[in-house]
mmCIF file of C-alpha atoms in Angstrom:
data_model
loop_
_atom_site.group_PDB
_atom_site.id
_atom_site.type_symbol
_atom_site.label_atom_id
_atom_site.label_comp_id
_atom_site.label_asym_id
_atom_site.label_seq_id
_atom_site.Cartn_x
_atom_site.Cartn_y
_atom_site.Cartn_z
ATOM 1 C CA MET A 1459 -52.529 62.648 61.056
ATOM 2 C CA ASN A 1460 -49.887 62.008 58.759
ATOM 3 C CA ASN A 1461 -51.138 59.073 56.709
ATOM 4 C CA SER A 1462 -47.278 58.023 55.990
ATOM 5 C CA ILE A 1463 -46.476 54.878 57.615
ATOM 6 C CA ARG A 1464 -43.330 52.728 57.414
ATOM 7 C CA LEU A 1465 -43.942 48.801 56.633
ATOM 8 C CA CYS A 1466 -41.830 45.586 56.718
ATOM 9 C CA CYS A 1467 -42.343 42.555 55.377
ATOM 10 C CA PRO A 1468 -40.548 39.408 55.946
ATOM 11 C CA CYS A 1469 -40.042 36.508 53.370
ATOM 12 C CA HIS A 1470 -38.229 33.186 52.898
ATOM 13 C CA PHE A 1471 -34.704 34.151 52.001
ATOM 14 C CA GLY A 1472 -34.155 33.566 48.156
ATOM 15 C CA LEU A 1473 -37.690 35.369 47.462
ATOM 16 C CA GLU A 1474 -36.657 38.916 48.377
ATOM 17 C CA SER A 1475 -36.180 40.160 44.258
ATOM 18 C CA VAL A 1476 -39.648 38.082 43.993
ATOM 19 C CA LEU A 1477 -41.348 40.105 47.030
ATOM 20 C CA LYS A 1478 -39.907 43.372 45.953
ATOM 21 C CA TYR A 1479 -41.862 43.105 42.600
ATOM 22 C CA GLU A 1480 -45.259 42.219 44.919
ATOM 23 C CA ILE A 1481 -44.509 45.495 46.853
ATOM 24 C CA THR A 1482 -43.984 47.900 43.583
ATOM 25 C CA ARG A 1483 -46.622 46.569 42.299
ATOM 26 C CA ILE A 1484 -49.331 47.168 44.978
ATOM 27 C CA GLY A 1485 -48.231 51.129 45.609
ATOM 28 C CA GLY A 1486 -45.071 50.710 47.952
ATOM 29 C CA THR A 1487 -42.314 53.113 47.747
ATOM 30 C CA GLU A 1488 -38.860 53.679 48.948
ATOM 31 C CA LEU A 1489 -38.237 49.929 49.002
ATOM 32 C CA LYS A 1490 -35.147 49.032 51.395
ATOM 33 C CA ILE A 1491 -34.485 45.420 50.612
ATOM 34 C CA SER A 1492 -32.704 43.190 53.018
ATOM 35 C CA ASN A 1493 -31.668 39.298 53.630
ATOM 36 C CA GLY A 1494 -35.195 37.924 54.104
ATOM 37 C CA LYS A 1495 -37.282 41.548 54.657
ATOM 38 C CA ILE A 1496 -38.314 44.437 52.643
ATOM 39 C CA SER A 1497 -39.083 47.532 54.613
ATOM 40 C CA PHE A 1498 -41.245 50.442 52.435
ATOM 41 C CA THR A 1499 -43.570 53.458 52.674
ATOM 42 C CA GLY A 1500 -47.321 53.305 51.746
ATOM 43 C CA ASP A 1501 -50.052 54.817 53.672
ATOM 44 C CA GLU A 1502 -53.231 52.511 55.321
ATOM 45 C CA ASN A 1503 -54.685 51.617 52.557
ATOM 46 C CA ILE A 1504 -50.977 50.521 51.519
ATOM 47 C CA LEU A 1505 -51.362 48.513 54.766
ATOM 48 C CA ALA A 1506 -54.466 46.935 54.320
ATOM 49 C CA ARG A 1507 -53.373 45.587 50.420
ATOM 50 C CA ALA A 1508 -50.527 44.176 51.924
ATOM 51 C CA ASN A 1509 -52.241 41.918 53.884
ATOM 52 C CA ILE A 1510 -54.799 41.044 51.457
ATOM 53 C CA CYS A 1511 -52.523 40.384 48.277
ATOM 54 C CA LEU A 1512 -48.921 40.097 49.068
ATOM 55 C CA SER A 1513 -48.630 36.651 48.288
ATOM 56 C CA THR A 1514 -44.993 36.096 49.332
ATOM 57 C CA ALA A 1515 -44.757 37.898 52.200
ATOM 58 C CA GLU A 1516 -44.780 36.270 56.109
ATOM 59 C CA ARG A 1517 -46.486 38.946 57.419
ATOM 60 C CA VAL A 1518 -46.916 42.874 57.444
ATOM 61 C CA PHE A 1519 -45.239 45.107 60.238
ATOM 62 C CA VAL A 1520 -46.060 48.726 60.456
ATOM 63 C CA GLU A 1521 -42.454 49.684 61.613
ATOM 64 C CA LEU A 1522 -41.966 52.136 64.140
ATOM 65 C CA ALA A 1523 -38.432 53.425 64.921
ATOM 66 C CA GLU A 1524 -34.838 51.822 64.798
ATOM 67 C CA PHE A 1525 -32.619 52.979 67.276
ATOM 68 C CA PRO A 1526 -28.681 51.801 68.922
ATOM 69 C CA ALA A 1527 -29.754 49.795 72.444
ATOM 70 C CA LYS A 1528 -26.553 48.518 73.802
ATOM 71 C CA THR A 1529 -27.961 49.662 77.943
ATOM 72 C CA TYR A 1530 -31.333 49.053 79.060
ATOM 73 C CA GLU A 1531 -31.737 52.866 79.491
ATOM 74 C CA GLU A 1532 -31.124 53.070 75.937
ATOM 75 C CA LEU A 1533 -33.593 50.586 74.766
ATOM 76 C CA PHE A 1534 -36.228 52.329 77.612
ATOM 77 C CA GLN A 1535 -35.923 55.946 75.923
ATOM 78 C CA GLY A 1536 -36.095 54.496 72.550
ATOM 79 C CA VAL A 1537 -39.301 52.817 72.746
ATOM 80 C CA ARG A 1538 -40.787 55.858 75.053
ATOM 81 C CA ALA A 1539 -39.727 58.302 72.262
ATOM 82 C CA ILE A 1540 -42.420 56.587 69.512
ATOM 83 C CA GLU A 1541 -45.842 57.611 69.727
ATOM 84 C CA LEU A 1542 -47.257 54.494 70.074
ATOM 85 C CA GLU A 1543 -50.652 56.726 70.825
ATOM 86 C CA ARG A 1544 -51.089 56.495 67.219
ATOM 87 C CA TYR A 1545 -52.036 53.102 67.138
ATOM 88 C CA ILE A 1546 -52.593 51.757 70.649
ATOM 89 C CA SER A 1547 -55.818 53.031 72.200
ATOM 90 C CA VAL A 1548 -56.434 53.290 75.572
ATOM 91 C CA ASN A 1549 -58.203 49.901 76.365
ATOM 92 C CA ASN A 1550 -56.394 48.041 73.874
ATOM 93 C CA ALA A 1551 -53.794 45.002 75.053
ATOM 94 C CA PHE A 1552 -50.261 45.549 73.998
ATOM 95 C CA PRO A 1553 -48.707 42.247 74.494
ATOM 96 C CA VAL A 1554 -44.544 42.336 73.942
ATOM 97 C CA LYS A 1555 -42.322 39.276 71.660
ATOM 98 C CA GLY A 1556 -38.858 39.701 69.647
ATOM 99 C CA TYR A 1557 -35.511 38.272 69.830
ATOM 100 C CA SER A 1558 -31.728 39.649 69.969
ATOM 101 C CA LEU A 1559 -29.206 38.467 67.801
ATOM 102 C CA ASN A 1560 -25.200 39.082 68.211
ATOM 103 C CA SER A 1561 -26.398 41.426 71.229
ATOM 104 C CA THR A 1562 -24.921 43.107 74.307
ATOM 105 C CA LEU A 1563 -29.052 43.230 75.825
ATOM 106 C CA HIS A 1564 -29.110 39.756 75.120
ATOM 107 C CA SER A 1565 -31.674 38.678 77.662
ATOM 108 C CA VAL A 1566 -35.037 38.333 75.562
ATOM 109 C CA PRO A 1567 -37.617 38.516 78.730
ATOM 110 C CA ASP A 1568 -35.220 41.244 80.161
ATOM 111 C CA CYS A 1569 -35.585 42.810 76.801
ATOM 112 C CA GLN A 1570 -39.475 42.406 76.918
ATOM 113 C CA SER A 1571 -40.263 43.719 80.326
ATOM 114 C CA ILE A 1572 -38.199 46.756 79.586
ATOM 115 C CA VAL A 1573 -40.141 47.317 76.361
ATOM 116 C CA LYS A 1574 -43.483 46.811 77.948
ATOM 117 C CA LYS A 1575 -42.361 48.973 80.873
ATOM 118 C CA ALA A 1576 -41.472 51.813 78.416
ATOM 119 C CA ALA A 1577 -44.687 51.576 76.728
ATOM 120 C CA VAL A 1578 -46.689 51.564 79.777
ATOM 121 C CA GLU A 1579 -44.788 54.538 80.620
ATOM 122 C CA ARG A 1580 -45.766 56.403 77.455
ATOM 123 C CA LEU A 1581 -48.969 55.610 77.360
ATOM 124 C CA LYS A 1582 -50.057 56.709 80.676
ATOM 125 C CA GLU A 1583 -48.154 60.426 80.140
ATOM 126 C CA LYS A 1584 -50.549 60.408 76.896
ATOM 127 C CA TYR A 1585 -53.736 58.973 78.307
ATOM 128 C CA GLY A 1586 -53.639 60.434 81.786
ATOM 129 C CA ILE A 1587 -54.099 57.061 83.415
ATOM 130 C CA SER A 1588 -52.039 55.064 85.775
ATOM 131 C CA TRP A 1589 -53.817 51.652 85.106
ATOM 132 C CA PHE A 1590 -54.393 49.743 81.853
ATOM 133 C CA GLU A 1591 -57.244 47.162 81.479
ATOM 134 C CA GLU A 1592 -56.221 46.351 78.152
ATOM 135 C CA THR A 1593 -59.130 44.446 77.530
ATOM 136 C CA GLU A 1594 -59.733 45.107 74.057
ATOM 137 C CA ALA A 1595 -58.392 43.679 70.723
ATOM 138 C CA PRO A 1596 -54.493 43.162 71.059
ATOM 139 C CA VAL A 1597 -51.841 45.669 69.097
ATOM 140 C CA GLN A 1598 -48.798 42.828 69.086
ATOM 141 C CA ILE A 1599 -45.561 44.883 69.711
ATOM 142 C CA LYS A 1600 -42.564 43.411 68.454
ATOM 143 C CA PHE A 1601 -38.703 44.009 68.795
ATOM 144 C CA SER A 1602 -35.864 42.875 67.117
ATOM 145 C CA LEU A 1603 -32.174 43.682 68.532
ATOM 146 C CA LEU A 1604 -29.495 43.077 65.589
ATOM 147 C CA LYS A 1605 -26.050 44.254 66.128
ATOM 148 C CA ASP A 1606 -26.750 46.323 68.992
ATOM 149 C CA ILE A 1607 -29.131 48.096 66.806
ATOM 150 C CA CYS A 1608 -33.323 47.997 68.006
ATOM 151 C CA THR A 1609 -36.104 48.120 65.835
ATOM 152 C CA ILE A 1610 -39.818 48.245 67.025
ATOM 153 C CA TYR A 1611 -42.587 47.063 64.769
ATOM 154 C CA LEU A 1612 -46.398 46.588 64.979
ATOM 155 C CA ASP A 1613 -47.795 43.070 63.607
ATOM 156 C CA THR A 1614 -50.864 44.371 61.397
ATOM 157 C CA SER A 1615 -51.453 40.728 60.475
ATOM 158 C CA GLY A 1616 -51.819 38.320 63.054
ATOM 159 C CA VAL A 1617 -51.825 34.769 61.972
ATOM 160 C CA GLY A 1618 -48.927 34.777 59.701
ATOM 161 C CA LEU A 1619 -50.034 35.197 55.961
ATOM 162 C CA HIS A 1620 -49.287 31.876 54.712
ATOM 163 C CA LYS A 1621 -52.590 31.064 56.278
ATOM 164 C CA ARG A 1622 -54.496 31.447 53.236
ATOM 165 C CA GLY A 1623 -57.400 29.618 54.736
ATOM 166 C CA TYR A 1624 -58.240 26.681 52.280
ATOM 167 C CA ARG A 1625 -55.416 24.440 53.511
ATOM 168 C CA ARG A 1626 -56.760 23.073 56.467
ATOM 169 C CA ASN A 1627 -55.450 19.690 56.251
ATOM 170 C CA SER A 1628 -52.293 18.796 54.886
ATOM 171 C CA ASN A 1629 -50.003 15.710 54.475
ATOM 172 C CA ALA A 1630 -46.738 15.205 55.734
ATOM 173 C CA ALA A 1631 -44.506 17.205 54.103
ATOM 174 C CA PRO A 1632 -46.374 20.404 52.731
ATOM 175 C CA ILE A 1633 -44.499 23.197 51.052
ATOM 176 C CA LYS A 1634 -45.572 26.300 52.746
ATOM 177 C CA GLU A 1635 -48.124 28.653 50.950
ATOM 178 C CA THR A 1636 -45.415 31.741 50.636
ATOM 179 C CA LEU A 1637 -42.825 30.139 49.835
ATOM 180 C CA ALA A 1638 -44.867 27.923 46.734
ATOM 181 C CA ALA A 1639 -45.998 31.463 45.801
ATOM 182 C CA GLY A 1640 -42.730 32.606 45.272
ATOM 183 C CA ILE A 1641 -42.066 29.591 42.952
ATOM 184 C CA ILE A 1642 -45.046 30.060 41.081
ATOM 185 C CA ASP A 1643 -43.551 33.569 39.970
ATOM 186 C CA LEU A 1644 -40.525 32.455 39.155
ATOM 187 C CA ALA A 1645 -41.761 29.710 37.004
ATOM 188 C CA ARG A 1646 -44.022 33.258 35.210
ATOM 189 C CA VAL A 1647 -47.208 31.037 35.341
ATOM 190 C CA ARG A 1648 -49.216 33.305 33.269
ATOM 191 C CA PRO A 1649 -53.045 33.390 33.059
ATOM 192 C CA ASP A 1650 -53.303 31.115 30.506
ATOM 193 C CA SER A 1651 -50.231 28.471 31.771
ATOM 194 C CA ILE A 1652 -51.167 24.735 32.510
ATOM 195 C CA VAL A 1653 -49.250 23.837 35.390
ATOM 196 C CA CYS A 1654 -48.581 20.356 36.618
ATOM 197 C CA ASP A 1655 -47.454 18.922 39.586
ATOM 198 C CA PRO A 1656 -46.849 14.714 39.466
ATOM 199 C CA PHE A 1657 -46.404 14.991 43.289
ATOM 200 C CA CYS A 1658 -49.438 17.041 44.194
ATOM 201 C CA GLY A 1659 -49.477 16.343 47.828
ATOM 202 C CA SER A 1660 -52.342 18.479 49.606
ATOM 203 C CA GLY A 1661 -52.150 20.757 46.262
ATOM 204 C CA THR A 1662 -50.705 23.995 47.631
ATOM 205 C CA LEU A 1663 -48.244 24.849 44.694
ATOM 206 C CA LEU A 1664 -51.548 23.974 41.792
ATOM 207 C CA ILE A 1665 -53.776 26.270 44.326
ATOM 208 C CA GLU A 1666 -51.052 29.443 44.348
ATOM 209 C CA ALA A 1667 -50.206 28.762 40.443
ATOM 210 C CA ALA A 1668 -54.374 28.771 39.985
ATOM 211 C CA LEU A 1669 -54.629 31.528 42.220
ATOM 212 C CA LYS A 1670 -51.651 34.184 40.552
ATOM 213 C CA ALA A 1671 -53.181 33.276 37.233
ATOM 214 C CA LEU A 1672 -56.780 34.522 37.715
ATOM 215 C CA ARG A 1673 -55.445 37.215 39.802
ATOM 216 C CA ILE A 1674 -56.857 36.255 43.072
ATOM 217 C CA ALA A 1675 -55.314 37.968 46.153
ATOM 218 C CA PRO A 1676 -54.079 35.017 48.395
ATOM 219 C CA GLY A 1677 -55.555 37.104 51.355
ATOM 220 C CA ILE A 1678 -59.254 37.936 50.233
ATOM 221 C CA ASN A 1679 -61.321 35.272 52.209
ATOM 222 C CA ARG A 1680 -59.406 35.861 55.653
ATOM 223 C CA ARG A 1681 -58.868 38.316 58.399
ATOM 224 C CA PHE A 1682 -55.932 40.428 60.043
ATOM 225 C CA ALA A 1683 -55.365 41.579 63.471
ATOM 226 C CA ALA A 1684 -55.186 45.133 62.307
ATOM 227 C CA GLU A 1685 -59.012 45.272 61.155
ATOM 228 C CA LYS A 1686 -59.615 45.629 64.729
ATOM 229 C CA TRP A 1687 -57.572 48.530 66.114
ATOM 230 C CA GLN A 1688 -59.738 51.392 66.720
ATOM 231 C CA SER A 1689 -56.563 53.731 64.925
ATOM 232 C CA LEU A 1690 -57.203 52.049 61.545
ATOM 233 C CA ASP A 1691 -60.853 53.324 59.746
ATOM 234 C CA SER A 1692 -62.762 50.037 59.019
ATOM 235 C CA ALA A 1693 -63.668 51.610 55.621
ATOM 236 C CA ILE A 1694 -60.375 51.045 54.269
ATOM 237 C CA TRP A 1695 -60.523 47.053 54.859
ATOM 238 C CA ARG A 1696 -63.915 47.088 53.068
ATOM 239 C CA GLU A 1697 -62.650 49.475 50.533
ATOM 240 C CA GLU A 1698 -59.435 47.103 49.466
ATOM 241 C CA ARG A 1699 -61.518 43.566 49.234
ATOM 242 C CA THR A 1700 -63.459 45.112 47.205
ATOM 243 C CA ARG A 1701 -60.727 46.166 44.852
ATOM 244 C CA ALA A 1702 -59.238 42.834 45.025
ATOM 245 C CA ILE A 1703 -62.517 40.914 43.948
ATOM 246 C CA ASP A 1704 -63.039 43.392 41.169
ATOM 247 C CA ASN A 1705 -58.957 42.901 40.015
ATOM 248 C CA VAL A 1706 -60.170 38.775 39.944
ATOM 249 C CA ASP A 1707 -59.875 37.311 35.916
ATOM 250 C CA ARG A 1708 -62.459 34.693 36.003
ATOM 251 C CA SER A 1709 -61.737 34.746 31.910
ATOM 252 C CA ALA A 1710 -57.591 33.007 32.259
ATOM 253 C CA LYS A 1711 -57.801 29.969 30.531
ATOM 254 C CA PHE A 1712 -55.536 28.421 33.538
ATOM 255 C CA GLN A 1713 -55.636 24.554 33.883
ATOM 256 C CA GLY A 1714 -53.930 22.840 36.802
ATOM 257 C CA ILE A 1715 -53.277 18.994 36.234
ATOM 258 C CA GLY A 1716 -52.547 17.003 39.737
ATOM 259 C CA PHE A 1717 -51.479 13.281 40.229
ATOM 260 C CA ASP A 1718 -49.870 11.549 43.198
ATOM 261 C CA ILE A 1719 -49.438 7.827 44.094
ATOM 262 C CA ASP A 1720 -51.365 8.271 47.238
ATOM 263 C CA ASP A 1721 -55.255 8.128 46.736
ATOM 264 C CA SER A 1722 -55.485 10.328 50.321
ATOM 265 C CA ALA A 1723 -53.450 13.039 48.431
ATOM 266 C CA VAL A 1724 -55.433 13.457 45.672
ATOM 267 C CA ALA A 1725 -58.767 13.767 47.649
ATOM 268 C CA LEU A 1726 -56.816 16.275 49.713
ATOM 269 C CA THR A 1727 -55.717 18.380 47.193
ATOM 270 C CA LEU A 1728 -59.380 18.664 45.223
ATOM 271 C CA ASP A 1729 -60.820 19.754 48.702
ATOM 272 C CA ASN A 1730 -58.393 22.175 49.444
ATOM 273 C CA ALA A 1731 -58.848 23.330 45.319
ATOM 274 C CA HIS A 1732 -62.677 23.660 46.535
ATOM 275 C CA LYS A 1733 -61.812 25.387 49.720
ATOM 276 C CA ALA A 1734 -59.751 28.282 47.440
ATOM 277 C CA GLY A 1735 -62.395 28.558 44.984
ATOM 278 C CA ILE A 1736 -60.891 27.225 42.367
ATOM 279 C CA LYS A 1737 -61.720 23.250 41.936
ATOM 280 C CA SER A 1738 -63.252 23.473 38.346
ATOM 281 C CA ARG A 1739 -59.182 24.171 37.060
ATOM 282 C CA MET A 1740 -58.057 21.076 38.628
ATOM 283 C CA LYS A 1741 -57.972 17.714 36.897
ATOM 284 C CA ILE A 1742 -56.439 15.496 39.942
ATOM 285 C CA GLU A 1743 -55.649 11.909 39.229
ATOM 286 C CA GLN A 1744 -53.657 8.765 41.104
ATOM 287 C CA ALA A 1745 -50.645 7.880 39.264
ATOM 288 C CA ASP A 1746 -46.796 6.896 40.032
ATOM 289 C CA ILE A 1747 -44.507 9.348 38.189
ATOM 290 C CA SER A 1748 -43.320 6.599 36.154
ATOM 291 C CA LYS A 1749 -46.655 6.528 34.423
ATOM 292 C CA PHE A 1750 -46.290 10.441 33.892
ATOM 293 C CA VAL A 1751 -46.785 12.296 30.477
ATOM 294 C CA GLN A 1752 -46.353 16.258 30.390
ATOM 295 C CA PRO A 1753 -48.492 17.853 28.366
ATOM 296 C CA GLU A 1754 -47.518 19.599 25.340
ATOM 297 C CA ASN A 1755 -46.455 23.839 26.244
ATOM 298 C CA SER A 1756 -46.861 22.513 29.933
ATOM 299 C CA ILE A 1757 -44.618 23.917 33.367
ATOM 300 C CA VAL A 1758 -44.209 21.228 35.445
ATOM 301 C CA ILE A 1759 -43.709 22.553 39.414
ATOM 302 C CA CYS A 1760 -43.407 20.222 42.121
ATOM 303 C CA ASN A 1761 -42.202 19.299 45.200
ATOM 304 C CA PRO A 1762 -41.017 15.859 45.177
ATOM 305 C CA PRO A 1763 -40.732 13.736 48.438
ATOM 306 C CA TYR A 1764 -37.415 14.231 50.474
ATOM 307 C CA GLY A 1765 -35.618 11.621 51.995
ATOM 308 C CA GLU A 1766 -34.885 12.456 55.259
ATOM 309 C CA ARG A 1767 -38.404 12.963 55.920
ATOM 310 C CA LEU A 1768 -40.715 10.819 54.202
ATOM 311 C CA LEU A 1769 -38.581 8.369 51.955
ATOM 312 C CA GLU A 1770 -35.057 6.814 52.776
ATOM 313 C CA LEU A 1771 -32.698 8.074 50.325
ATOM 314 C CA ARG A 1772 -32.400 5.621 47.973
ATOM 315 C CA GLU A 1773 -36.655 5.628 47.196
ATOM 316 C CA THR A 1774 -35.928 9.335 46.793
ATOM 317 C CA GLU A 1775 -32.585 9.022 44.280
ATOM 318 C CA ASP A 1776 -34.860 6.376 42.156
ATOM 319 C CA ILE A 1777 -37.552 9.237 42.163
ATOM 320 C CA TYR A 1778 -35.332 11.491 40.811
ATOM 321 C CA ARG A 1779 -34.566 8.693 38.072
ATOM 322 C CA LYS A 1780 -38.075 8.505 36.952
ATOM 323 C CA MET A 1781 -38.718 12.152 36.994
ATOM 324 C CA GLY A 1782 -35.492 12.519 34.479
ATOM 325 C CA LYS A 1783 -36.987 9.407 31.864
ATOM 326 C CA VAL A 1784 -40.474 11.604 32.026
ATOM 327 C CA LEU A 1785 -40.086 15.357 31.976
ATOM 328 C CA ARG A 1786 -39.315 17.031 29.001
ATOM 329 C CA LYS A 1787 -35.859 18.115 28.771
ATOM 330 C CA GLY A 1788 -36.668 20.694 25.897
ATOM 331 C CA GLY A 1789 -39.020 22.542 23.325
ATOM 332 C CA ASP A 1790 -41.679 24.440 24.572
ATOM 333 C CA SER A 1791 -41.662 22.623 28.096
ATOM 334 C CA GLN A 1792 -40.477 23.601 31.484
ATOM 335 C CA SER A 1793 -39.981 22.315 34.709
ATOM 336 C CA TYR A 1794 -39.310 23.631 38.190
ATOM 337 C CA ILE A 1795 -38.160 21.339 40.552
ATOM 338 C CA ILE A 1796 -37.412 22.332 44.306
ATOM 339 C CA SER A 1797 -35.196 19.662 46.145
ATOM 340 C CA PRO A 1798 -32.503 19.744 49.080
ATOM 341 C CA HIS A 1799 -30.616 16.950 47.737
ATOM 342 C CA GLU A 1800 -27.061 18.616 46.378
ATOM 343 C CA GLN A 1801 -26.814 15.782 43.779
ATOM 344 C CA PHE A 1802 -30.341 16.426 42.558
ATOM 345 C CA GLU A 1803 -29.157 17.152 38.745
ATOM 346 C CA GLN A 1804 -26.821 13.437 38.556
ATOM 347 C CA PHE A 1805 -30.033 11.457 39.366
ATOM 348 C CA PHE A 1806 -32.172 13.512 37.062
ATOM 349 C CA GLY A 1807 -29.761 12.862 34.177
ATOM 350 C CA ALA A 1808 -29.877 16.763 33.104
ATOM 351 C CA ASN A 1809 -28.194 19.717 34.535
ATOM 352 C CA ALA A 1810 -30.673 22.459 35.495
ATOM 353 C CA LYS A 1811 -30.643 26.083 32.997
ATOM 354 C CA LYS A 1812 -30.757 27.662 36.321
ATOM 355 C CA ARG A 1813 -30.643 27.136 39.909
ATOM 356 C CA ARG A 1814 -31.833 29.370 43.097
ATOM 357 C CA LYS A 1815 -31.174 28.947 46.197
ATOM 358 C CA LEU A 1816 -34.406 28.692 48.550
ATOM 359 C CA TYR A 1817 -35.469 27.906 52.623
ATOM 360 C CA ASN A 1818 -38.134 25.390 53.091
ATOM 361 C CA GLY A 1819 -38.377 26.001 56.468
ATOM 362 C CA MET A 1820 -34.935 25.247 57.812
ATOM 363 C CA ILE A 1821 -33.906 23.010 55.120
ATOM 364 C CA LYS A 1822 -31.893 24.435 52.636
ATOM 365 C CA CYS A 1823 -33.391 23.527 48.874
ATOM 366 C CA GLN A 1824 -32.569 24.607 45.389
ATOM 367 C CA LEU A 1825 -34.703 25.391 43.071
ATOM 368 C CA TYR A 1826 -34.006 23.607 39.448
ATOM 369 C CA MET A 1827 -34.944 25.825 36.661
ATOM 370 C CA TYR A 1828 -34.965 23.805 33.465
ATOM 371 C CA PHE A 1829 -36.536 25.284 30.159
#
């Protein structure tokens, strides 16, 4: 079997450069970067390593083929030509899902059934059987139709990679773990950083900062769909987990300091930090933003409340004013604040040194960087 595999990782819009660095670091080659995703080449070890180690990828797909499909016949023949038997064993389930954007073939249910039919025909021919029981682990087929170009993927992750396993509970407006990890990278958190979050919520930003500083792979404690595929050697997953465990740096001096006005948020952050195995690095207290004193040489990274979700807009603007009074604007101190408010800098009372457009779910935000 040729060991080279084409892989693809989607990510939050705005985090492509961060993900590019991560993929290169784990050994991915021949990177092709587009909006919200990166394709790259690796082998089976890289496939497992990407799932365990990438902190800003949403999933890891095997990218099987790309071909023009303006008709159902082209779609059928394109899928039928793919070596699906390389990954789908005789008893695997192989469900199909996907989407169509700006394409002639716009009916997703119709495309789904054509892709499934083509997969069945291919596998019937290869395995010499006419009926598939589909009783074993699913190998999820995913199609994307974009401007009449069809791409066929297999999802190796299963549950999205933002599900690290430490955040079983969250408060009303949590930030997604993958987005938090990207912000941590943009803030250049180091093994000896002191990171503060005056609105810690469920602790996601602080926990992602600790994982990054201590070099703890985000997927180290969870399982992935492809671990159940017969086509991939289970020894590879054991090897990559061992590699990730050996890479942890417990000697890092990292410290996380969190505050929240809500007692239950403090308890939640501590509980999630405990599940993530980094509670000893955290100091979390109940406090209002107006009482916040930023420690020397620390990095503030926060996701303050949004007007449209948690508070009235005026209250939010009042919080931004208070932040502007208590956060250090110069010296060795840095602040990275994500907000969807167009006039954030005006209320904060200072223009950011740099800004970066990011999406928190469907909400367009800016990361305001002060250093």
